[in-house]
């Protein structure tokens, strides 16, 4: 179940920041998640 949540979060972030690469999205998720 966690994989689906993370994938959804990735695509949600990507929808707002279309020019961000996977590395930047991963960094954003890792630094802002608790």
N, CA, C and O atoms as CSV, one atom per row, in Angstrom:
chain,resi,resn,atom,element,x,y,z
A,1,UNK,N,N,0.819,-1.198,0.000
A,1,UNK,CA,C,0.000,0.000,0.000
A,1,UNK,C,C,0.863,1.262,0.000
A,1,UNK,O,O,0.496,2.262,-0.617
A,2,UNK,N,N,1.992,1.224,0.679
A,2,UNK,CA,C,2.847,2.416,0.751
A,2,UNK,C,C,3.362,2.817,-0.628
A,2,UNK,O,O,3.507,4.006,-0.915
A,3,UNK,N,N,3.637,1.839,-1.479
A,3,UNK,CA,C,4.146,2.146,-2.816
A,3,UNK,C,C,3.139,2.969,-3.607
A,3,UNK,O,O,3.510,3.919,-4.296
A,4,UNK,N,N,1.882,2.609,-3.507
A,4,UNK,CA,C,0.839,3.354,-4.219
A,4,UNK,C,C,0.724,4.782,-3.695
A,4,UNK,O,O,0.502,5.710,-4.472
A,5,UNK,N,N,0.871,4.962,-2.402
A,5,UNK,CA,C,0.789,6.303,-1.810
A,5,UNK,C,C,1.957,7.167,-2.276
A,5,UNK,O,O,1.767,8.322,-2.658
A,6,UNK,N,N,3.154,6.610,-2.243
A,6,UNK,CA,C,4.342,7.361,-2.677
A,6,UNK,C,C,4.255,7.682,-4.162
A,6,UNK,O,O,4.599,8.792,-4.568
A,7,UNK,N,N,3.810,6.751,-4.971
A,7,UNK,CA,C,3.664,7.001,-6.408
A,7,UNK,C,C,2.638,8.106,-6.662
A,7,UNK,O,O,2.842,8.964,-7.520
A,8,UNK,N,N,1.551,8.078,-5.921
A,8,UNK,CA,C,0.542,9.127,-6.045
A,8,UNK,C,C,1.091,10.486,-5.658
A,8,UNK,O,O,0.820,11.489,-6.318
A,9,UNK,N,N,1.866,10.511,-4.582
A,9,UNK,CA,C,2.487,11.757,-4.138
A,9,UNK,C,C,3.455,12.275,-5.196
A,9,UNK,O,O,3.509,13.476,-5.460
A,10,UNK,N,N,4.223,11.362,-5.802
A,10,UNK,CA,C,5.170,11.744,-6.845
A,10,UNK,C,C,4.446,12.410,-8.017
A,10,UNK,O,O,4.869,13.467,-8.487
A,11,UNK,N,N,3.374,11.806,-8.482
A,11,UNK,CA,C,2.645,12.373,-9.612
A,11,UNK,C,C,1.918,13.659,-9.235
A,11,UNK,O,O,1.749,14.541,-10.077
A,12,UNK,N,N,1.485,13.778,-7.978
A,12,UNK,CA,C,0.849,15.005,-7.501
A,12,UNK,C,C,1.847,16.161,-7.529
A,12,UNK,O,O,1.538,17.248,-8.017
A,13,UNK,N,N,3.051,15.916,-7.001
A,13,UNK,CA,C,4.097,16.948,-7.020
A,13,UNK,C,C,4.473,17.284,-8.461
A,13,UNK,O,O,4.629,18.455,-8.805
A,14,UNK,N,N,4.617,16.267,-9.299
A,14,UNK,CA,C,4.990,16.459,-10.708
A,14,UNK,C,C,3.939,17.297,-11.450
A,14,UNK,O,O,4.287,18.036,-12.371
A,15,UNK,N,N,2.673,17.193,-11.067
A,15,UNK,CA,C,1.631,17.962,-11.739
A,15,UNK,C,C,1.781,19.462,-11.486
A,15,UNK,O,O,1.365,20.270,-12.316
A,16,UNK,N,N,2.364,19.841,-10.359
A,16,UNK,CA,C,2.590,21.252,-10.052
A,16,UNK,C,C,3.950,21.748,-10.536
A,16,UNK,O,O,4.111,22.932,-10.832
A,17,UNK,N,N,4.919,20.855,-10.616
A,17,UNK,CA,C,6.289,21.218,-10.983
A,17,UNK,C,C,6.740,20.346,-12.152
A,17,UNK,O,O,7.523,19.412,-11.979
A,18,UNK,N,N,6.244,20.658,-13.319
A,18,UNK,CA,C,6.482,19.820,-14.496
A,18,UNK,C,C,7.954,19.764,-14.917
A,18,UNK,O,O,8.369,18.804,-15.567
A,19,UNK,N,N,8.742,20.771,-14.559
A,19,UNK,CA,C,10.145,20.788,-14.970
A,19,UNK,C,C,11.071,20.138,-13.946
A,19,UNK,O,O,12.278,20.068,-14.181
A,20,UNK,N,N,10.545,19.659,-12.819
A,20,UNK,CA,C,11.362,18.988,-11.804
A,20,UNK,C,C,11.677,17.573,-12.260
A,20,UNK,O,O,10.827,16.887,-12.828
A,21,UNK,N,N,12.901,17.147,-12.007
A,21,UNK,CA,C,13.307,15.778,-12.296
A,21,UNK,C,C,13.014,14.869,-11.111
A,21,UNK,O,O,12.598,15.336,-10.051
A,22,UNK,N,N,13.230,13.584,-11.289
A,22,UNK,CA,C,12.947,12.599,-10.248
A,22,UNK,C,C,13.812,12.822,-9.009
A,22,UNK,O,O,13.366,12.582,-7.888
A,23,UNK,N,N,15.050,13.282,-9.210
A,23,UNK,CA,C,15.944,13.517,-8.074
A,23,UNK,C,C,15.422,14.639,-7.188
A,23,UNK,O,O,15.446,14.528,-5.962
A,24,UNK,N,N,14.956,15.707,-7.797
A,24,UNK,CA,C,14.429,16.830,-7.013
A,24,UNK,C,C,13.130,16.443,-6.316
A,24,UNK,O,O,12.916,16.826,-5.166
A,25,UNK,N,N,12.271,15.700,-6.979
A,25,UNK,CA,C,11.024,15.260,-6.354
A,25,UNK,C,C,11.326,14.343,-5.176
A,25,UNK,O,O,10.727,14.479,-4.109
A,26,UNK,N,N,12.251,13.414,-5.367
A,26,UNK,CA,C,12.633,12.505,-4.282
A,26,UNK,C,C,13.184,13.285,-3.098
A,26,UNK,O,O,12.839,13.002,-1.951
A,27,UNK,N,N,14.030,14.257,-3.368
A,27,UNK,CA,C,14.599,15.082,-2.308
A,27,UNK,C,C,13.503,15.835,-1.556
A,27,UNK,O,O,13.548,15.932,-0.329
A,28,UNK,N,N,12.532,16.363,-2.274
A,28,UNK,CA,C,11.425,17.082,-1.652
A,28,UNK,C,C,10.615,16.164,-0.749
A,28,UNK,O,O,10.256,16.546,0.365
A,29,UNK,N,N,10.327,14.959,-1.220
A,29,UNK,CA,C,9.567,13.997,-0.415
A,29,UNK,C,C,10.355,13.601,0.829
A,29,UNK,O,O,9.800,13.532,1.925
A,30,UNK,N,N,11.650,13.343,0.656
A,30,UNK,CA,C,12.480,12.888,1.777
A,30,UNK,C,C,12.676,13.973,2.836
A,30,UNK,O,O,12.733,13.666,4.026
A,31,UNK,N,N,12.778,15.227,2.422
A,31,UNK,CA,C,13.041,16.295,3.387
A,31,UNK,C,C,11.780,16.854,4.026
A,31,UNK,O,O,11.851,17.445,5.104
A,32,UNK,N,N,10.625,16.682,3.388
A,32,UNK,CA,C,9.400,17.261,3.949
A,32,UNK,C,C,8.509,16.236,4.646
A,32,UNK,O,O,7.565,16.616,5.340
A,33,UNK,N,N,8.788,14.965,4.478
A,33,UNK,CA,C,7.975,13.929,5.122
A,33,UNK,C,C,8.396,13.694,6.563
A,33,UNK,O,O,9.575,13.801,6.900
A,34,UNK,N,N,7.439,13.376,7.398
A,34,UNK,CA,C,7.729,13.073,8.812
A,34,UNK,C,C,7.557,11.598,9.061
A,34,UNK,O,O,7.753,11.135,10.185
